[in-house]
Coordinates of C-alpha atoms (C1' of nucleotides) in Angstrom, one line a residue:
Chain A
X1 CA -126.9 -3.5 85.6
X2 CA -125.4 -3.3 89.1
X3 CA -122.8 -0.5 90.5
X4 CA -120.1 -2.6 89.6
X5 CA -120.5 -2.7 86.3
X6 CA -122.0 0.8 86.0
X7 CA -118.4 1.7 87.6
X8 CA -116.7 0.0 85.2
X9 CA -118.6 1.3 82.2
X10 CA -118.0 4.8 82.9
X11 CA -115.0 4.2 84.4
X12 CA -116.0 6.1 87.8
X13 CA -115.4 3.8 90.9
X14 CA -118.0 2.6 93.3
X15 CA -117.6 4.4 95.9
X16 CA -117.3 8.0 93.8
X17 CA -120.5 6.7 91.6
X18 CA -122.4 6.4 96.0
X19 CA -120.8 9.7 96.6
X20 CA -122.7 11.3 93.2
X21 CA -125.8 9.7 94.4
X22 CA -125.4 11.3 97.7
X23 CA -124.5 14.7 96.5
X24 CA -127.6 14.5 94.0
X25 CA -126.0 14.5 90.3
X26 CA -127.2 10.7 89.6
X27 CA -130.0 9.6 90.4
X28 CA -130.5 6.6 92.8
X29 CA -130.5 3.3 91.2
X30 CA -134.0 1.4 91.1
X31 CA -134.4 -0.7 93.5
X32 CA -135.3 -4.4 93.4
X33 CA -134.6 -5.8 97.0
X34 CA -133.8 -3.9 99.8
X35 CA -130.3 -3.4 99.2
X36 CA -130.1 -4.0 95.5
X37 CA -130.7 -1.6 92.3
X38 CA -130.3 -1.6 88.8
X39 CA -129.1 1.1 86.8
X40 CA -129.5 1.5 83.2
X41 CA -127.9 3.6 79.8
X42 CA -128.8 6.8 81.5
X43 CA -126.6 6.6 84.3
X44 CA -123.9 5.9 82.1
X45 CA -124.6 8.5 80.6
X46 CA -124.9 10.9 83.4
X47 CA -121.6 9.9 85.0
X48 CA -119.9 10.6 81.6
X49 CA -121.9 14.3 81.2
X50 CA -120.7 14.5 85.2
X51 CA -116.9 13.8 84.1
X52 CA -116.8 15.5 81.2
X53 CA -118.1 18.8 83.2
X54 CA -115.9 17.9 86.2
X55 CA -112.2 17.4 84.4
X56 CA -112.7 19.1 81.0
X57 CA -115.0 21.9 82.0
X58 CA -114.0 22.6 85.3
X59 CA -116.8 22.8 86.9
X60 CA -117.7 22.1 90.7
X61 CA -119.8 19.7 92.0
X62 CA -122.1 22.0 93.4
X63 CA -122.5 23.6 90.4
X64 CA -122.9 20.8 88.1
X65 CA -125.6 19.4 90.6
X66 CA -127.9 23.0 89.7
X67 CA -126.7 22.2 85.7
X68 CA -128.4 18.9 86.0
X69 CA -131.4 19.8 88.2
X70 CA -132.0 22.4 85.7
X71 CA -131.4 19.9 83.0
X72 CA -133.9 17.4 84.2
X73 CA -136.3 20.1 84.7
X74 CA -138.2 20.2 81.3
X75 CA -140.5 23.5 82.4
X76 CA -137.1 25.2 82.3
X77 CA -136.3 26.9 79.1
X78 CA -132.9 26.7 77.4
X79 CA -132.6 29.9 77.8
X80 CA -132.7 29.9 81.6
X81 CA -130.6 26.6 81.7
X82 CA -128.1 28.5 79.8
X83 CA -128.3 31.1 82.0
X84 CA -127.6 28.9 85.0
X85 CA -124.4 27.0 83.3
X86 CA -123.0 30.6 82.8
X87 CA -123.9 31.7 85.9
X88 CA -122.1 28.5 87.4
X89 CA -119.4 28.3 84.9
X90 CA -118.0 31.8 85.4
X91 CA -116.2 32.6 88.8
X92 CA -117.5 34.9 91.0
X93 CA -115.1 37.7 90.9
X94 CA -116.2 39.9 93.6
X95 CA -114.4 42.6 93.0
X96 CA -115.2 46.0 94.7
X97 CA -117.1 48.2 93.4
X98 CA -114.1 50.2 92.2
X99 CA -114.1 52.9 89.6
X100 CA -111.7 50.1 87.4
X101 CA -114.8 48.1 87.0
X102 CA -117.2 50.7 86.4
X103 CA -115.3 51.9 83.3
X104 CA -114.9 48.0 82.6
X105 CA -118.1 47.9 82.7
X106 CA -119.0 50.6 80.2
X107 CA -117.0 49.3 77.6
X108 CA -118.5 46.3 78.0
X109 CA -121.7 48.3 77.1
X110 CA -120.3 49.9 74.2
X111 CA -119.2 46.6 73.0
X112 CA -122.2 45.2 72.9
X113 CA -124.0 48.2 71.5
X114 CA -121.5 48.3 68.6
X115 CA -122.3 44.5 67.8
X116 CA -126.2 45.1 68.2
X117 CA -126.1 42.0 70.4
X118 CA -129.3 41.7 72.3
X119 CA -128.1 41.1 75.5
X120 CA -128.4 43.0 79.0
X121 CA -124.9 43.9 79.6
X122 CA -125.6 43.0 83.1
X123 CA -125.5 39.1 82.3
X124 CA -123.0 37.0 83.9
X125 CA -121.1 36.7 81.3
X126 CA -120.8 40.3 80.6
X127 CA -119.2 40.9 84.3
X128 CA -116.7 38.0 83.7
X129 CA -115.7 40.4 80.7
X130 CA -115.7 43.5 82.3
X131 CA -113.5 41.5 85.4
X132 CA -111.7 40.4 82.7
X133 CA -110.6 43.6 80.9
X134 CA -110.2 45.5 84.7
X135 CA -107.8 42.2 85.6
X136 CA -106.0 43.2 82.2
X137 CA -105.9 46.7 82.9
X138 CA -104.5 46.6 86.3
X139 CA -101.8 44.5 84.9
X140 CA -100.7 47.2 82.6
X141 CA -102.1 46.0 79.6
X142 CA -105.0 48.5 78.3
X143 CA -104.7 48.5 74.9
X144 CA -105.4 45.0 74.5
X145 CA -109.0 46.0 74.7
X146 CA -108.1 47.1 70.9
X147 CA -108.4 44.2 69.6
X148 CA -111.4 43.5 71.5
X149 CA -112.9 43.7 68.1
X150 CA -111.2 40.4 66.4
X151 CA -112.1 38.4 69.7
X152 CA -115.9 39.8 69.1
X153 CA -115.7 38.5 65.8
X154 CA -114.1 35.1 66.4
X155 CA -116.8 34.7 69.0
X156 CA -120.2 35.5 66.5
X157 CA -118.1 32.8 64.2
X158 CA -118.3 30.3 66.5
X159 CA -121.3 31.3 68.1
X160 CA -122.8 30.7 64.5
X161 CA -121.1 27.4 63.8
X162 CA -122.9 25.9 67.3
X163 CA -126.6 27.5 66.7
X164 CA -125.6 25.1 63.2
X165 CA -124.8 22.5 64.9
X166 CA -127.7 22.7 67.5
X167 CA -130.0 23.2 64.6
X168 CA -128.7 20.2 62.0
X169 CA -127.5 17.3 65.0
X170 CA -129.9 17.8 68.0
X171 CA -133.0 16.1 69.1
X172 CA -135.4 18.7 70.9
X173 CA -135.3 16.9 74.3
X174 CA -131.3 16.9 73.9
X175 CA -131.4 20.5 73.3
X176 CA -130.4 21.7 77.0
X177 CA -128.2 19.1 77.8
X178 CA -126.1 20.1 74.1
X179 CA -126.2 23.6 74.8
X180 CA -124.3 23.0 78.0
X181 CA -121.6 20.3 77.0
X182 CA -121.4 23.0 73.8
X183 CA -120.9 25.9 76.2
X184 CA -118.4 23.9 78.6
X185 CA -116.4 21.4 76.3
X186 CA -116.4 24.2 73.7
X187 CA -114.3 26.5 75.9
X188 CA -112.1 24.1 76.3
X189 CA -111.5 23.0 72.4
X190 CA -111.1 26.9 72.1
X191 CA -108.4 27.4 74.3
X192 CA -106.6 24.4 72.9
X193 CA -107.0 25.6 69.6
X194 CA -106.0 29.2 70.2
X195 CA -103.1 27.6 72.2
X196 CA -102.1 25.5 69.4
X197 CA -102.6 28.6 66.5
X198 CA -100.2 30.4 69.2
X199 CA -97.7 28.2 68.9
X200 CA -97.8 28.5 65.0
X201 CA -97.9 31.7 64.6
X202 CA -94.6 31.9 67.3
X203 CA -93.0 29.5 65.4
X204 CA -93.3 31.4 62.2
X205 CA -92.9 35.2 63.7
X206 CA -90.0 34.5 66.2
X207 CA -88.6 30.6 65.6
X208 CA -85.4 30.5 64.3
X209 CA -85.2 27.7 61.1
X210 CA -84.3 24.6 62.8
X211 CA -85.3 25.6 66.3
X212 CA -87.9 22.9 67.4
X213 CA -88.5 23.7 70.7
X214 CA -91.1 25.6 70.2
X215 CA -93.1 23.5 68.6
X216 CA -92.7 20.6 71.4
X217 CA -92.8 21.7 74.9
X218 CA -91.2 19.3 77.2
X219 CA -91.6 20.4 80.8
Chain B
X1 CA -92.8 51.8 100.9
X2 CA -94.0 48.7 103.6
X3 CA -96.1 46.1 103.7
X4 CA -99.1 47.5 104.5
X5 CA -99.0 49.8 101.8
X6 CA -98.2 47.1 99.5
X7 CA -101.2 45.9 100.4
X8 CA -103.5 48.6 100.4
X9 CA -102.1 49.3 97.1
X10 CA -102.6 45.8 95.6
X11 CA -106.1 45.1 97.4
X12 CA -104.5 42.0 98.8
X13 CA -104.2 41.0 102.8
X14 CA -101.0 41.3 104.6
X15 CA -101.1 37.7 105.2
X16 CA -101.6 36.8 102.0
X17 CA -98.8 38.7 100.5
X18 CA -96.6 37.0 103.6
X19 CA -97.9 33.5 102.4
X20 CA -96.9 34.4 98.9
X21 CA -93.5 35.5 99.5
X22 CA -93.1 31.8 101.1
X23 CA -93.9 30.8 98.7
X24 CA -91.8 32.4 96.1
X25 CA -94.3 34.1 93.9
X26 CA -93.5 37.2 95.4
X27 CA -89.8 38.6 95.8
X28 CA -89.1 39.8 99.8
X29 CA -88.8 43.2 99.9
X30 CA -85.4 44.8 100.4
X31 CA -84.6 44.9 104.1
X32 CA -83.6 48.6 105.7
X33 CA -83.3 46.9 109.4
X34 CA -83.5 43.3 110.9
X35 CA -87.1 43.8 110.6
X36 CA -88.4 46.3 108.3
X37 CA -88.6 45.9 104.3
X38 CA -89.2 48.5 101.7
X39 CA -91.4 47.3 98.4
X40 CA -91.4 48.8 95.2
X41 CA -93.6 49.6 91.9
X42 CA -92.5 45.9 91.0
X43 CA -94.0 44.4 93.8
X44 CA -97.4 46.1 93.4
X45 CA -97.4 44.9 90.0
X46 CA -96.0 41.8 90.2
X47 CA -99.1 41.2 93.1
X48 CA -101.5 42.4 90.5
X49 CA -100.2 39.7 87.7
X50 CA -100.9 36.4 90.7
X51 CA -104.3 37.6 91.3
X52 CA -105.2 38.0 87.6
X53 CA -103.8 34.3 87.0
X54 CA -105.2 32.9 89.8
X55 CA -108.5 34.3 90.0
X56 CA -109.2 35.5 86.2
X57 CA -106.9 32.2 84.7
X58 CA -108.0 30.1 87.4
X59 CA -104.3 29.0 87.7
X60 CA -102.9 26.8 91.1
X61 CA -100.2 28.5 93.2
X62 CA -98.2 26.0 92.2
X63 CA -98.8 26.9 88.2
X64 CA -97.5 30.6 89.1
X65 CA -94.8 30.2 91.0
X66 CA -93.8 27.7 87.7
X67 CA -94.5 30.7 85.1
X68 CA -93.2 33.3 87.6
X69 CA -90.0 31.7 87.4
X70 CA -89.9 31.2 84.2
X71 CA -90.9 34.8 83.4
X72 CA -88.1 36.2 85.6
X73 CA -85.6 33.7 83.6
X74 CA -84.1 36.1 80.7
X75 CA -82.3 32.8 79.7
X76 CA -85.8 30.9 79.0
X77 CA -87.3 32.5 75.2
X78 CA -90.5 33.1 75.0
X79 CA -91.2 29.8 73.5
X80 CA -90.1 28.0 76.3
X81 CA -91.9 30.4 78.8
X82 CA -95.5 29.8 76.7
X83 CA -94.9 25.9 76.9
X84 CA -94.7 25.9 80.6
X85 CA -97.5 28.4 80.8
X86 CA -99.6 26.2 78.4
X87 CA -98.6 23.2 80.7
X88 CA -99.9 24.6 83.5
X89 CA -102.9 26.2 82.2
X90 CA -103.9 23.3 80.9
X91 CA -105.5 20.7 83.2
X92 CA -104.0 16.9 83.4
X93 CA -107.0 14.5 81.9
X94 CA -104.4 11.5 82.9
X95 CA -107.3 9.3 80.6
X96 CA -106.2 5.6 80.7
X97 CA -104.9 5.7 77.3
X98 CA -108.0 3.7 75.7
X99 CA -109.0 3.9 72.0
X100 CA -110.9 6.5 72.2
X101 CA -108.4 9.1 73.0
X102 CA -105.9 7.8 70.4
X103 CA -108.6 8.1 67.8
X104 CA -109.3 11.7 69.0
X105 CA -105.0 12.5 68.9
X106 CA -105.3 11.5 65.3
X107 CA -108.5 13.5 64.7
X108 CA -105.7 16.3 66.2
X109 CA -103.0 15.4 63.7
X110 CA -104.9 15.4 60.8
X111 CA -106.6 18.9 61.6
X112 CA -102.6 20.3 62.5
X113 CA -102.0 18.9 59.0
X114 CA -104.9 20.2 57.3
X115 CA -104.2 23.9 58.5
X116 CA -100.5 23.6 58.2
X117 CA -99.9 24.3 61.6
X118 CA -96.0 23.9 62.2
X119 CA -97.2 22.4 65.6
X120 CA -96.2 18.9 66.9
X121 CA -99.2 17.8 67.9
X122 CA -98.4 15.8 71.0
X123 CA -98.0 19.3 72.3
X124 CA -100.1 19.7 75.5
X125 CA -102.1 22.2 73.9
X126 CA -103.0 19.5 71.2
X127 CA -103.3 16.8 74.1
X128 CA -106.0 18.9 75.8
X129 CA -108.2 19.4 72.1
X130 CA -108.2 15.3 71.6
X131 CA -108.8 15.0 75.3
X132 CA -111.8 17.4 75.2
X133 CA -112.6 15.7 72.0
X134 CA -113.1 12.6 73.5
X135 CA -115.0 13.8 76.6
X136 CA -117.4 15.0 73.4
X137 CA -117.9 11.6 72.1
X138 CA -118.1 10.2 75.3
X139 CA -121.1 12.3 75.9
X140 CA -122.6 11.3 72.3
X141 CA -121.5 14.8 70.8
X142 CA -119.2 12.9 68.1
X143 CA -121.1 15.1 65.1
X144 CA -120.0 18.2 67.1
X145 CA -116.1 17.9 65.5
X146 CA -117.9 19.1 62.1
X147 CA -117.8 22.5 63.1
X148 CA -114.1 22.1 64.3
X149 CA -113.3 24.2 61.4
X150 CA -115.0 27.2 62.6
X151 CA -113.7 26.8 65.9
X152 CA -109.6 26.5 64.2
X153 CA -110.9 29.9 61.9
X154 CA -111.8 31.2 64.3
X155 CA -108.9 30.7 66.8
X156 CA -106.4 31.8 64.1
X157 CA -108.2 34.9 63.6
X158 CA -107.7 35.3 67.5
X159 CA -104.0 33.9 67.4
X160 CA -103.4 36.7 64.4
X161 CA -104.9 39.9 66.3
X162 CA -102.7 38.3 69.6
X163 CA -99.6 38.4 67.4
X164 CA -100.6 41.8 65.9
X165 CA -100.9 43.2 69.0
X166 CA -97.6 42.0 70.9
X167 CA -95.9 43.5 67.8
X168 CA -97.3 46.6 68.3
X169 CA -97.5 47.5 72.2
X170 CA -95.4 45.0 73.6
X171 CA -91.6 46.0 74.1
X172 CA -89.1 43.2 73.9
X173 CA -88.9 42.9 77.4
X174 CA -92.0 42.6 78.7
X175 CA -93.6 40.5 75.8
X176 CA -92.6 37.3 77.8
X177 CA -95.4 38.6 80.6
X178 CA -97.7 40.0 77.9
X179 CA -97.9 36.5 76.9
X180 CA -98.6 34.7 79.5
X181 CA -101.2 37.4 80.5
X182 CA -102.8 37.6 76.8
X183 CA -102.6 33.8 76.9
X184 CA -104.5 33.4 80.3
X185 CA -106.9 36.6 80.2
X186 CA -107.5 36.2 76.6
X187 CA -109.0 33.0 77.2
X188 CA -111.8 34.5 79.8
X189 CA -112.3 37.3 77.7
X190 CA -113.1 35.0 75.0
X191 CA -115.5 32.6 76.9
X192 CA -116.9 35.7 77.9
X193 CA -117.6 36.9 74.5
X194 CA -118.7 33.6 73.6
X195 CA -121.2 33.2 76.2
X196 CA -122.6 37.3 75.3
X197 CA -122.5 36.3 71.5
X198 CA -124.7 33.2 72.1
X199 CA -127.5 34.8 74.5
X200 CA -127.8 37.1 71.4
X201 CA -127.8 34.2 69.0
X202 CA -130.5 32.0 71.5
X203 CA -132.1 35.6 71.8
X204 CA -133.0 35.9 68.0
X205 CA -133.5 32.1 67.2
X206 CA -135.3 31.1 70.4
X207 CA -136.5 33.8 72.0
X208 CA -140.2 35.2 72.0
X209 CA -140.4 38.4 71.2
X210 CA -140.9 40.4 74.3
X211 CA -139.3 37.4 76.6
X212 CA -136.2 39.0 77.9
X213 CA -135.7 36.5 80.8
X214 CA -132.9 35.3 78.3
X215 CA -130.8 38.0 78.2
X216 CA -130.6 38.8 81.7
X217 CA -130.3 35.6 83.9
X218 CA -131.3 35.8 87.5
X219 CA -129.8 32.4 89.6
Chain C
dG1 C1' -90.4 58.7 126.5
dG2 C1' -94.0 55.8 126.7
dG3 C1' -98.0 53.7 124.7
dT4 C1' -100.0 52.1 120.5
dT5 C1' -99.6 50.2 116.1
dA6 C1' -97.0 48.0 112.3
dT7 C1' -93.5 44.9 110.8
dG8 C1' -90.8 40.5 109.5
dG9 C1' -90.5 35.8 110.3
dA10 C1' -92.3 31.4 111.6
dT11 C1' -95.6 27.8 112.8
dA12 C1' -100.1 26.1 113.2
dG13 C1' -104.8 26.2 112.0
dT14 C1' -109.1 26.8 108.9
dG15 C1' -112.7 25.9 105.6
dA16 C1' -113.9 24.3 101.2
dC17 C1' -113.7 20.6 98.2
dA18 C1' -113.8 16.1 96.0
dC19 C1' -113.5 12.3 97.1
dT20 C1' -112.3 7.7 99.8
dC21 C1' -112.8 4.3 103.6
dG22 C1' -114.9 1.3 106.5
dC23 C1' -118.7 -0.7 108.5
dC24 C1' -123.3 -3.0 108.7
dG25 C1' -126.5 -6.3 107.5
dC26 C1' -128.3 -8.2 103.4
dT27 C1' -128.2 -10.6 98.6
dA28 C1' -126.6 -12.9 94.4
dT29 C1' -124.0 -16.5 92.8
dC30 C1' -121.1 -20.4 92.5
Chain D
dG1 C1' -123.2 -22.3 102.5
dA2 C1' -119.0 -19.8 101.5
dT3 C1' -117.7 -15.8 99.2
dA4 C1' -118.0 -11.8 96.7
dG5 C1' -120.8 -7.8 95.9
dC6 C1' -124.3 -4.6 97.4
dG7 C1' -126.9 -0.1 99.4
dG8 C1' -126.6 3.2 102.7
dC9 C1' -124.3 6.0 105.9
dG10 C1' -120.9 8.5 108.8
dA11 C1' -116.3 9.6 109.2
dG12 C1' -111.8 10.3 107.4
dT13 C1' -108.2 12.0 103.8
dG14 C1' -105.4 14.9 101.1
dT15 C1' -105.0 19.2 98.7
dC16 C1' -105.4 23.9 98.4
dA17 C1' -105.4 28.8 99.3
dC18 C1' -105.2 31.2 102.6
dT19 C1' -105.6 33.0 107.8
dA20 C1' -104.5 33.4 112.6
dT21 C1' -101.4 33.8 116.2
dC22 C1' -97.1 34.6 118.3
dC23 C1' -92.7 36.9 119.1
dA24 C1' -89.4 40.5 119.3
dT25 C1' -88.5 44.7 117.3
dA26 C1' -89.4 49.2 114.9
dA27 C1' -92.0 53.2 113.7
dC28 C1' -95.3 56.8 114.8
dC29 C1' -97.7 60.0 117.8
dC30 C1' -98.7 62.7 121.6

DNA sequence: GGGTTATGGATAGTGACACTCGCCGCTATC
DNA sequence: GATAGCGGCGAGTGTCACTATCCATAACCC
């Protein structure tokens, strides 16, 4: 197929689909003349793992085009693909070196000593904690970290439920590419679920009988 | 004191606190003289709350100033205040409104139905989960909504600690900030988690034994 | 009391980002 | 052989979160 109907396919326009080619997240078409290619099921694909980490997962370009180089690169193991969508899907808070942090950081430590995880605490994704529970202190809310616990446990549930998943649904070569939609898309069905258990739970604890504006939110 | 306290204080530029008052997420301070202001505890912590959302929630400045408002609004309840937050948290996916999305919204509804959420389901919240549902399919990840029930356990567990915890540390007048802060940080420190909990899971199913480049991730 | 620094207020500029446009010469198709 | 589409490329656009500069005045420091 040619860029026209690759564009309607995935419903990415022409000149956004040149700009991906550009940029290095899909691959140039093959060509047949000089100034014609053909583009096949992969690219549709592609453009729709390229959206899908672009609008739902928030990711940047830039970081997407190191996901997929490290994607396409089968020598890479999942684990250090993983490693690179984490390091690209958290922001960089560079925070200073303050002593907020530090003691962030040790709880962080303890955490993950209590849960006998087998991680480095130094990972990625254990700063974005630690930023996280400093961001949460400095706003006057400490004691949240005591139900650090519940959020532990939620996350070894799910956690669980996608090793399942990547074990019963997915094809070795897919492996990499499901462990990063997984990670990315699976933030985002999170949030919308927490969100939506939120709104229950406010609707039972502090909605008045009749009082359905909690339940719809109209801007 | 004066602004340059302020911003010691907060660990945020002169300027910027300048651009913010412009833009009315900060009040002005409380002029002594045609040009001199004094600031107060509020104003330190009021800066600390915009640099948590903006750089831990990853909200717009446009998306504060909206929940700023609405937090300072002792008319608005806390319903109303958690809808615009969960509007603005969660990203526009303005999908052209194809069949897949409306097969995902009543993937939505029946799941709300199922857990007896008292939740309308066109919520935003419940827009994002069937727009992130279809971004799933898109990518061939259809099989993944199995495990959407660990996912909605696990989320209530977190909803249920969230409510536990406003109920017990919160006082009434501060819970409408404690929400939007739980809501936004909560959700980092649970990708966080997430991310720790699955290095440890990809650690013990994957791993080789004595191959720690997975649990520490140099880019 | 005089020089340096800080302040409030306003306008304009910056750099990053994700596209988007327009052009060229060529090709496919009707 | 007209017309629409194409690949490739450089330049332009709009948004966003600041950042820089300017001015007149005020505070501080010897």
């Amino acid at each position: 197929m040619r860029i026209g109907e690759l564009s309607r396919r995935a419903g990415v326009s022409v000149a956004t689909i040149k700009f991906y080619v550009r940029e290095g997240l899909l691959p140039a078409g093959e060509l047949t003349s000089p100034n014609q290619a053909s583009y096949g099921e992969a690219h549709v694909q592609r453009l729709r793992l390229i959206r899908a980490l672009l609008d739902v997962g928030g990711l940047s370009v830039a970081a997407i085009r190191e996901v997929i180089v490290a994607v396409d690169d089968r020598e890479r193991s999942m684990h250090k693909v993983l490693g690179i969508t984490a390091n690209r899907l958290v922001p960089r808070y560079d925070r200073e070196s303050d002593a907020a942090i530090e003691e962030a950081r040790k709880r962080v430590a303890e955490l993950v000593a209590a849960r006998g995880w087998q991680v480095f605490p130094d990972n990625p994704a254990g700063e974005a904690l630690a930023a996280a529970l400093a961001a949460l202190d400095d706003v006057g809310h400490g004691r949240f970290a005591e139900i650090l616990d519940a959020y532990a446990d939620a996350a070894e549930r799910v956690a669980r439920a996608d090793m399942d998943y990547v074990a019963h649904h997915v094809a070795r070569e897919a492996l990499v590419e499901s462990a990063v939609v997984g990670t990315v898309l699976g933030d985002a069905i999170f949030a919308a679920l927490r969100r939506l258990a939120h709104v229950d739970a406010s609707n039972r604890v502090f909605g008045r009988p009749g009082d359905d504006e909690g339940a719809t939110e109209p801007t």
